[in-house]
CSV table of C-alpha atoms in Angstrom, one decimal:
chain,number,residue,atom,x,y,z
A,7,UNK,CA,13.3,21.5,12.9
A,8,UNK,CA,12.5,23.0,9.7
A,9,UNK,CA,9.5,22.9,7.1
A,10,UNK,CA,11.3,19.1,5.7
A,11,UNK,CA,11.8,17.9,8.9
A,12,UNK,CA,8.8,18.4,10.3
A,13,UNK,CA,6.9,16.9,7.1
A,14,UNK,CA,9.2,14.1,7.3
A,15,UNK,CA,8.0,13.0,10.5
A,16,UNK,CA,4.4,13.5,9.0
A,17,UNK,CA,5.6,11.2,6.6
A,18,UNK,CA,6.7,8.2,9.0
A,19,UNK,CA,3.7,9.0,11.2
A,20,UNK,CA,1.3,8.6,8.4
A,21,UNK,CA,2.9,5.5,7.2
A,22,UNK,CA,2.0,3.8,10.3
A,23,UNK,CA,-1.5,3.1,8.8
A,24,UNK,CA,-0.5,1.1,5.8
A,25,UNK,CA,-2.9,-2.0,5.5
A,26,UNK,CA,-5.5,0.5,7.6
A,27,UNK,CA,-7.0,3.1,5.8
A,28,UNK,CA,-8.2,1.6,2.9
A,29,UNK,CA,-10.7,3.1,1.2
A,30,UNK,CA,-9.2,6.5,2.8
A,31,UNK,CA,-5.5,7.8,2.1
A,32,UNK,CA,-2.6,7.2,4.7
A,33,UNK,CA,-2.3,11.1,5.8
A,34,UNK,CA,-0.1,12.3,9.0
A,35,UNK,CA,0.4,15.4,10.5
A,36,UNK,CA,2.4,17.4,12.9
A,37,UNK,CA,1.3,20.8,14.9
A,38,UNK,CA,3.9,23.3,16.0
A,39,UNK,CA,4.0,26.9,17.9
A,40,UNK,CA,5.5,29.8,16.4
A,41,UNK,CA,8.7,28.5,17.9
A,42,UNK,CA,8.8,25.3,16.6
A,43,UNK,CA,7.7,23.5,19.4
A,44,UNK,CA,5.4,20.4,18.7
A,45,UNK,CA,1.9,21.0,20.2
A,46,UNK,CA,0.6,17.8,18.7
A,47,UNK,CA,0.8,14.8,16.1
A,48,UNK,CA,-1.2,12.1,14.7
A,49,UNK,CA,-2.1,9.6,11.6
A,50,UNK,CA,-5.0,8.5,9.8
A,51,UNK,CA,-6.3,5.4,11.5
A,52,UNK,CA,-9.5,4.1,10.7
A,53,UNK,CA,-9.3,1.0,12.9
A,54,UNK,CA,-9.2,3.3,15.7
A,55,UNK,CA,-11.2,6.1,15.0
A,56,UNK,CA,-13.2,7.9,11.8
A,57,UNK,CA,-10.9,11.1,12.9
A,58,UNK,CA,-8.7,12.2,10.0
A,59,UNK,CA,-4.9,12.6,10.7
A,60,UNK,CA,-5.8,16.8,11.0
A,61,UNK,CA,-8.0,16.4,14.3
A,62,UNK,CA,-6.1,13.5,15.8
A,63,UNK,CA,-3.3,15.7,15.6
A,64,UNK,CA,-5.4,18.8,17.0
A,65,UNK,CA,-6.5,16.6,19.6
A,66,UNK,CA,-3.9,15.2,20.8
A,67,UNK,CA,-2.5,18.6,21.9
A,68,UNK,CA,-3.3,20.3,25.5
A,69,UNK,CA,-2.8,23.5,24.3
A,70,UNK,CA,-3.9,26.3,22.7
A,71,UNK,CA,-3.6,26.0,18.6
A,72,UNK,CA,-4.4,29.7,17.9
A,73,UNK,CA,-1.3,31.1,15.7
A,74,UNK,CA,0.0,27.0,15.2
A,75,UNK,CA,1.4,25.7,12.1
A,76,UNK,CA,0.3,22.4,11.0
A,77,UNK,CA,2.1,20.5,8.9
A,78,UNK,CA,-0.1,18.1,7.0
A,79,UNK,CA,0.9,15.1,4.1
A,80,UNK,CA,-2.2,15.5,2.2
A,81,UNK,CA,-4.2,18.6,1.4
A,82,UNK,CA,-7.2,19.0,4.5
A,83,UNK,CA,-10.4,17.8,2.9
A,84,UNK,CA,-12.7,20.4,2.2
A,85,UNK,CA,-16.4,18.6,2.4
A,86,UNK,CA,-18.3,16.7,4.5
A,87,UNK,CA,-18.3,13.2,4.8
A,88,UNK,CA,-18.1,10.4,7.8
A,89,UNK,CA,-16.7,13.0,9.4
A,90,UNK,CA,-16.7,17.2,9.3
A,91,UNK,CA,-14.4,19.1,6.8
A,92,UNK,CA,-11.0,19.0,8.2
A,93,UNK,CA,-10.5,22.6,6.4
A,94,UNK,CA,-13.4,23.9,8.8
A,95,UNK,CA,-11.5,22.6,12.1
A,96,UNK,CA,-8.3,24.0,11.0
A,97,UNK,CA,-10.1,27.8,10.7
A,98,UNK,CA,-12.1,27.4,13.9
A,99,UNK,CA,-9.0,26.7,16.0
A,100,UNK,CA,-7.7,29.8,14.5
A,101,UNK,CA,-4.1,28.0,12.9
A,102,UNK,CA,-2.0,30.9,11.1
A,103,UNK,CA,-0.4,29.0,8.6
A,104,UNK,CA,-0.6,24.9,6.8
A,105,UNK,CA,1.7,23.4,5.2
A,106,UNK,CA,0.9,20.9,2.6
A,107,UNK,CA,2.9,18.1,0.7
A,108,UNK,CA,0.5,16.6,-1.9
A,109,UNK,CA,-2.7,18.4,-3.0
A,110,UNK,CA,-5.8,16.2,-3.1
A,111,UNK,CA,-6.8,14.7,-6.4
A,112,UNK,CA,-10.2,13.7,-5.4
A,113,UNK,CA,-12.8,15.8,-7.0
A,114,UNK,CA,-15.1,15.5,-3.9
A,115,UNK,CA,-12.5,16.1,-0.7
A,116,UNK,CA,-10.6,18.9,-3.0
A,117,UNK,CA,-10.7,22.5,-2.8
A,118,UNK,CA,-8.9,22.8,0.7
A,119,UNK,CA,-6.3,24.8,-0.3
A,120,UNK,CA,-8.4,27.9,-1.8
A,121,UNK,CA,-11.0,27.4,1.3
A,122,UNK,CA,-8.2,28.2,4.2
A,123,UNK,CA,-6.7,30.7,1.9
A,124,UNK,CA,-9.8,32.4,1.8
A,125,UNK,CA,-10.0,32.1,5.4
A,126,UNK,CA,-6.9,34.4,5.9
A,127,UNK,CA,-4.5,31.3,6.4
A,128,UNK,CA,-1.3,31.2,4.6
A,129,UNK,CA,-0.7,27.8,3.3
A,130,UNK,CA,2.5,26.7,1.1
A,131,UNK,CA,2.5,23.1,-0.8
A,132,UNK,CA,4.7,20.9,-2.4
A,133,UNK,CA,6.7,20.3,0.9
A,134,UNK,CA,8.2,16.6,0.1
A,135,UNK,CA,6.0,16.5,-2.3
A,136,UNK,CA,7.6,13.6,-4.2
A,137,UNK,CA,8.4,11.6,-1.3
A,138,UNK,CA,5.2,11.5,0.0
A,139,UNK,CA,3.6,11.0,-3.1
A,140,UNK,CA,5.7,7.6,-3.4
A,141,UNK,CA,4.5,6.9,0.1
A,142,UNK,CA,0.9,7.4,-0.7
A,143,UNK,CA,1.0,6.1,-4.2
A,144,UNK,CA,-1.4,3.2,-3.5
A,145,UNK,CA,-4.2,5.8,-2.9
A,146,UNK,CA,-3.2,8.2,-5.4
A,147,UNK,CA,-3.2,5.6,-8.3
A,148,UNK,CA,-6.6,4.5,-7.2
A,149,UNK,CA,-8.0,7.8,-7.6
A,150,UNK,CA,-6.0,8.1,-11.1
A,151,UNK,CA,-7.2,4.8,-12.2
A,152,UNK,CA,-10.1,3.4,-10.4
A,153,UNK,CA,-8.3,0.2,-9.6
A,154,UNK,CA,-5.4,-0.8,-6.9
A,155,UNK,CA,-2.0,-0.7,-6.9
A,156,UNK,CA,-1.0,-4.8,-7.8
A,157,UNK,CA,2.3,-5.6,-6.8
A,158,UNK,CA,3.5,-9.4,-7.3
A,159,UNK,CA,6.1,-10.7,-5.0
A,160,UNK,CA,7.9,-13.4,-6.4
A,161,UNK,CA,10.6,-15.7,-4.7
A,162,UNK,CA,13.0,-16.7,-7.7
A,163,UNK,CA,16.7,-19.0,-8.0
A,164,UNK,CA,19.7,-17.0,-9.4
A,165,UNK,CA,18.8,-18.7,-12.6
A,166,UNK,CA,15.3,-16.7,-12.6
A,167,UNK,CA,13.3,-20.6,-11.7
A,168,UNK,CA,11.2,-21.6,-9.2
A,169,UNK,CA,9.7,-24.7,-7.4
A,170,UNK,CA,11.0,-28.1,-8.5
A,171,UNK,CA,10.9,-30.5,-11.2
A,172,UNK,CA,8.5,-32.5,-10.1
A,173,UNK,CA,6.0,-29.6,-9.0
A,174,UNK,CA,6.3,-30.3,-5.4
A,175,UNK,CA,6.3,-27.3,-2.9
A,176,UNK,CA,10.1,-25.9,-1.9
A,177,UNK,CA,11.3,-22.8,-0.2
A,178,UNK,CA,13.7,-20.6,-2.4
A,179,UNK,CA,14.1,-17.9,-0.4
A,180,UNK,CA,15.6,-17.5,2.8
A,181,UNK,CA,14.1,-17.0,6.6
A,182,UNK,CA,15.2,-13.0,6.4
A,183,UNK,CA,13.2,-12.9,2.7
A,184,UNK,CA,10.7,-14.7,4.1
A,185,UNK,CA,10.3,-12.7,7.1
A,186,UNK,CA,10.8,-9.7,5.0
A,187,UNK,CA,7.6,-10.6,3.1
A,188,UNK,CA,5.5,-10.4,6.5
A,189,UNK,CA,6.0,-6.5,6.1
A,190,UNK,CA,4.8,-6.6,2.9
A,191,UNK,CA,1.6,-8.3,4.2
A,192,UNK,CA,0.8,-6.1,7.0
A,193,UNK,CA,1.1,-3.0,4.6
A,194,UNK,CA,-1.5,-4.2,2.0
A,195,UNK,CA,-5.3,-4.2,2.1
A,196,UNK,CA,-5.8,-7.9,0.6
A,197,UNK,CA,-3.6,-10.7,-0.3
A,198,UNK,CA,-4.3,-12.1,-3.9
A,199,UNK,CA,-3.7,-16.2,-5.2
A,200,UNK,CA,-5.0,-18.3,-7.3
A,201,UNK,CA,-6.2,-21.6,-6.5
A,202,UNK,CA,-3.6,-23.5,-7.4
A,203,UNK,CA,-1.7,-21.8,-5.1
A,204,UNK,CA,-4.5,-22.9,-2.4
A,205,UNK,CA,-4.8,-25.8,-3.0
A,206,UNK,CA,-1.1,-27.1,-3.2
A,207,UNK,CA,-0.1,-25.1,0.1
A,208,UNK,CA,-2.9,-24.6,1.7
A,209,UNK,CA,-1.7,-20.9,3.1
A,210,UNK,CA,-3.3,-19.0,5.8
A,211,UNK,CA,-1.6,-15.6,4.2
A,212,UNK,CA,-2.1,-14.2,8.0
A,213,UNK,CA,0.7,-11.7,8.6
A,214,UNK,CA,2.9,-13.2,11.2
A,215,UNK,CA,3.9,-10.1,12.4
A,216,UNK,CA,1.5,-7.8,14.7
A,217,UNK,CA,-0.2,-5.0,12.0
A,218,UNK,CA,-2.2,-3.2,15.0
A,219,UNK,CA,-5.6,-3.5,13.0
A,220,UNK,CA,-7.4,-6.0,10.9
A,221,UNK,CA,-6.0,-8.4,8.8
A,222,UNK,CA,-5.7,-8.5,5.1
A,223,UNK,CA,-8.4,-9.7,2.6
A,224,UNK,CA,-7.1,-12.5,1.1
A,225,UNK,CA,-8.6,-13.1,-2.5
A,226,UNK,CA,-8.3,-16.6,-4.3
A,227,UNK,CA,-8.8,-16.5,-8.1
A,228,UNK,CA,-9.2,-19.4,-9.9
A,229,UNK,CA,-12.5,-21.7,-11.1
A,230,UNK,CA,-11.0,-24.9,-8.3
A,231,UNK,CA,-13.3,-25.4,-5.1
A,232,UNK,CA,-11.0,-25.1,-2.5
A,233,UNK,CA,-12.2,-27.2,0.2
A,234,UNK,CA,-14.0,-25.9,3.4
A,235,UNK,CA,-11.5,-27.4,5.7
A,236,UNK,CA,-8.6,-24.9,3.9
A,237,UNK,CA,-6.9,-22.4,5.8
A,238,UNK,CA,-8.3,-19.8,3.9
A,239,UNK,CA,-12.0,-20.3,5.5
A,240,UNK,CA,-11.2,-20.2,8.6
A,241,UNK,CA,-12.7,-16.5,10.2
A,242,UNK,CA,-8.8,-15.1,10.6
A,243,UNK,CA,-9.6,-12.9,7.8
A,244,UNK,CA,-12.1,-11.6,5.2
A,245,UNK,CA,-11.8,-14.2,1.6
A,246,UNK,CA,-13.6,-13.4,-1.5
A,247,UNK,CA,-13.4,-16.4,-3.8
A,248,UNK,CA,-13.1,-14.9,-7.3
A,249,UNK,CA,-14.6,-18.0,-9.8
A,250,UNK,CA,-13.1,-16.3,-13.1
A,251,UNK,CA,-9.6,-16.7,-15.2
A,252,UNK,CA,-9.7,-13.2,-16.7
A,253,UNK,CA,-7.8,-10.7,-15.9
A,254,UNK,CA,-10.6,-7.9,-16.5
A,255,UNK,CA,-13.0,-9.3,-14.3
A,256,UNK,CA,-10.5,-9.9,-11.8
A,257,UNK,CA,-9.5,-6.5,-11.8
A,258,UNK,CA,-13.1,-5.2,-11.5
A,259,UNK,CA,-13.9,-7.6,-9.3
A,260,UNK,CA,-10.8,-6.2,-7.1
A,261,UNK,CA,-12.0,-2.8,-7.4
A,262,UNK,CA,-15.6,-3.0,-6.1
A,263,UNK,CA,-13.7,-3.6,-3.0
A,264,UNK,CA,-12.2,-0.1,-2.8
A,265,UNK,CA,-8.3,-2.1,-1.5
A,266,UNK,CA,-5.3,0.9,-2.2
A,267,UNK,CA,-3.0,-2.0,-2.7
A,268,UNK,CA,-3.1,-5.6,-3.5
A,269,UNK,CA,-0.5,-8.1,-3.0
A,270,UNK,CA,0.1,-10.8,-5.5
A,271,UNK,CA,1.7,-14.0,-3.8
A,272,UNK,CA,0.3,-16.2,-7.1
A,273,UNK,CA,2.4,-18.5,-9.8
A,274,UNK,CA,3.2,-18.2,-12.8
A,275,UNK,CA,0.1,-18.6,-14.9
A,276,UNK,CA,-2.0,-16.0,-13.0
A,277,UNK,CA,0.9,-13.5,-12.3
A,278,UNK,CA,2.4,-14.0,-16.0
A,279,UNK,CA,-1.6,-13.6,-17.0
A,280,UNK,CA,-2.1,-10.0,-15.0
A,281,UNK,CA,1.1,-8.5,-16.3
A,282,UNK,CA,0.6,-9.3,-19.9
A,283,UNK,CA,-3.2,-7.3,-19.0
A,284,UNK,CA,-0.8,-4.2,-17.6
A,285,UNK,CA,-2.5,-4.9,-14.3
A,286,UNK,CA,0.6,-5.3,-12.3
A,287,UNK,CA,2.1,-1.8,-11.3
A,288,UNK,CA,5.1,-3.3,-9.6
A,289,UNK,CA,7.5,-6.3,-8.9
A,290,UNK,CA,9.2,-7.1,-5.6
A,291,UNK,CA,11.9,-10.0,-6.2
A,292,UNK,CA,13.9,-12.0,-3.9
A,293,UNK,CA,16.4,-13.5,-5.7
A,294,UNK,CA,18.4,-16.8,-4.3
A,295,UNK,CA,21.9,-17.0,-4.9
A,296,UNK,CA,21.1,-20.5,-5.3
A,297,UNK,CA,20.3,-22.2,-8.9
A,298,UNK,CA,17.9,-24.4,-9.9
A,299,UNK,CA,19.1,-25.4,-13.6
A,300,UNK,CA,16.9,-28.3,-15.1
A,301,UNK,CA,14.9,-29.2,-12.1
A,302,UNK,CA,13.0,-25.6,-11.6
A,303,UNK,CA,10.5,-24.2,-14.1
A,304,UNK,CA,11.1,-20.4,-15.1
A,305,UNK,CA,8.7,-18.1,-13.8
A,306,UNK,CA,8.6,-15.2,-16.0
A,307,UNK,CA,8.2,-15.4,-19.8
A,308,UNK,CA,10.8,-13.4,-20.8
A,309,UNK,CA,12.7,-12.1,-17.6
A,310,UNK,CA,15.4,-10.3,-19.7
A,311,UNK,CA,12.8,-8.0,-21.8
A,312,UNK,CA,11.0,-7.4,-18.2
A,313,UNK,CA,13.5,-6.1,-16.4
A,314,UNK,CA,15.2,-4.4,-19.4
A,315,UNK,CA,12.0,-1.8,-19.3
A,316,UNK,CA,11.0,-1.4,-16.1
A,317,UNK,CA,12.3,0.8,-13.0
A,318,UNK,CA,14.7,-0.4,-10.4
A,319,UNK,CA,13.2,1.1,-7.3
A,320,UNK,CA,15.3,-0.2,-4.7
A,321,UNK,CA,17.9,-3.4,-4.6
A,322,UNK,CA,19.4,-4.3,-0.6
A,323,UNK,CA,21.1,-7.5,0.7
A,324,UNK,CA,18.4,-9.6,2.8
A,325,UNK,CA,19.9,-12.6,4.1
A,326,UNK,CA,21.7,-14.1,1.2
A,327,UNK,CA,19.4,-13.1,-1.0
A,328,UNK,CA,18.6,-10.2,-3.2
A,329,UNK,CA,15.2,-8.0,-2.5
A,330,UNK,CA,15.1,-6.3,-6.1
A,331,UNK,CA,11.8,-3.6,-6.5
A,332,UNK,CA,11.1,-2.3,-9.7
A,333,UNK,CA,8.3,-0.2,-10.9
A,334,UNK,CA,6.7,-2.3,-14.5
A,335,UNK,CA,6.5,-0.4,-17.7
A,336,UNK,CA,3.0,-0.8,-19.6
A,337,UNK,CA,0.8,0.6,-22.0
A,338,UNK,CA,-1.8,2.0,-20.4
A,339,UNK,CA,-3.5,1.9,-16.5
């Protein structure tokens, strides 16, 4: 395999600790001889150990790593912290070369790069770069902007409504959305609603698919006392009960907590309330091919202007429905 392939399978390795890492990037790497060979591979997983992606890689590998390559998706830290600097490991098992996709922003774990350089090792970056930047965006636009990535997944008719006239709780989307949505779940660090949301479905928002690690936080926004006998205090998962209707607090509130990503499963008022602040950073939308006409209420203010400036990711058939995912133009954040 060459320098993309091999960092490509970095890529899907690291990916496997979505929904884990948090406060800590998603990083994978791959370790190969002068041939090619793989020695050794691993991902960031803090659920399972404080090792970084580097040295579960390194030790993962029954042989020798003097004169190995390793193929890494974010730069090697370069300080002490929980654990040793990664950069120092790398030297002392005497690798030739590293190969880096996306250099470390962080002004305290930086500086790997010019420290195994110095060392005599030849390292070349920007290998998938973009790609695993997308991948790792959560933790990059943390760093950026000292909050988490919020992305509000909405279920909507063909006619852009939701729920029905009278209020009362309905399923739009279908089973493959709705199983679809699980994923979604398992890949964020905390689930966010407001408590009208709570209190008229009484979720769990426990993945129902197997994430390998903890569940995620599930934050309910809103001034309503949600009963103790609610889903949401039972000891499944972590809930932090956010008493305030503004989207600043909310957001510092949010950020105290270190998440990467936050998923948004909330109504109308609260989501509608966040993206008017610029606090949501992207939209996933399954779309029904079913309408509701008079008997749904529309869900976004102004759907056209919306989606007229922001980014269509991605769009795929799920089911009958459409899974649209667009990146949201704002001002600032």
């Amino acid at each position: 395999m060459n320098s993309s392939e091999l960092m490509q399978r970095a890529l899907l390795l690291s990916e496997n600790g979505y929904g884990k890492t948090y406060p800590n990037p998603i990083v994978g790497a791959v370790i190969t001889d002068a041939a090619g060979r793989v020695l050794g591979e691993g991902f960031h997983q803090r659920h399972v150990s404080a090792d970084h992606a580097e040295i579960v890689a390194m030790k993962s590998s029954q042989e020798s790593l003097k004169g190995a390559t390793i193929f890494v998706t974010l730069e090697p830290c370069n300080h002490t912290g929980t654990t040793p600097p990664c950069t120092e490991a790398i030297i002392d098992a005497e690798f030739s070369r590293v190969v880096i996709s996306v250099r470390d922003p962080h002004e305290v774990a930086r500086g790997g790069v010019e420290r195994l350089r110095a060392a005599g090792i030849d390292v070349d970056i920007d290998v998938l770069g973009q790609e695993v930047a997308f991948s790792n965006r959560s933790w990059l636009h943390k760093i950026h902007t000292g909050r988490p990535r919020m992305i509000w997944k909405v279920a909507v008719s063909a006619d852009g409504k939701i729920a029905a006239g009278d209020g009362s709780p309905t399923w739009i989307s279908s089973e493959e959305s709705r199983a679809d949505v699980q994923v979604l779940r398992t890949q964020s660090d905390a689930i966010l609603i407001g408590t009208g949301t709570a209190l008229a479905d009484n979720p769990h928002l426990i993945p129902r698919i197997s994430s390998a690690g903890k569940n995620p936080d599930r934050i309910v926004v809103g001034m309503r006392e949600i009963p103790t006998t609610h889903n949401l205090n039972d000891s499944r998962a972590l809930t932090h009960f956010v008493k305030s209707q503004n989207p600043g607090e909310i957001l510092s509130e949010l950020s105290l907590h270190g998440y990467n990503q936050v998923l948004l499963e909330c109504g109308p008022t609260l989501g509608n309330s966040l993206l008017r602040a610029g606090f949501i950073d992207e939209l996933v939308i399954y779309r029904s091919p079913d309408s509701l006409g008079a008997q749904g209420h529309q869900l976004f203010e102004d759907e056209q202007a919306l989606l007229a400036s922001a980014e269509l990711i991605s769009q795929v058939s799920i089911g009958p429905d459409t899974k649209s995912h667009y990146f949201i133009a704002k001002k600032g954040g």
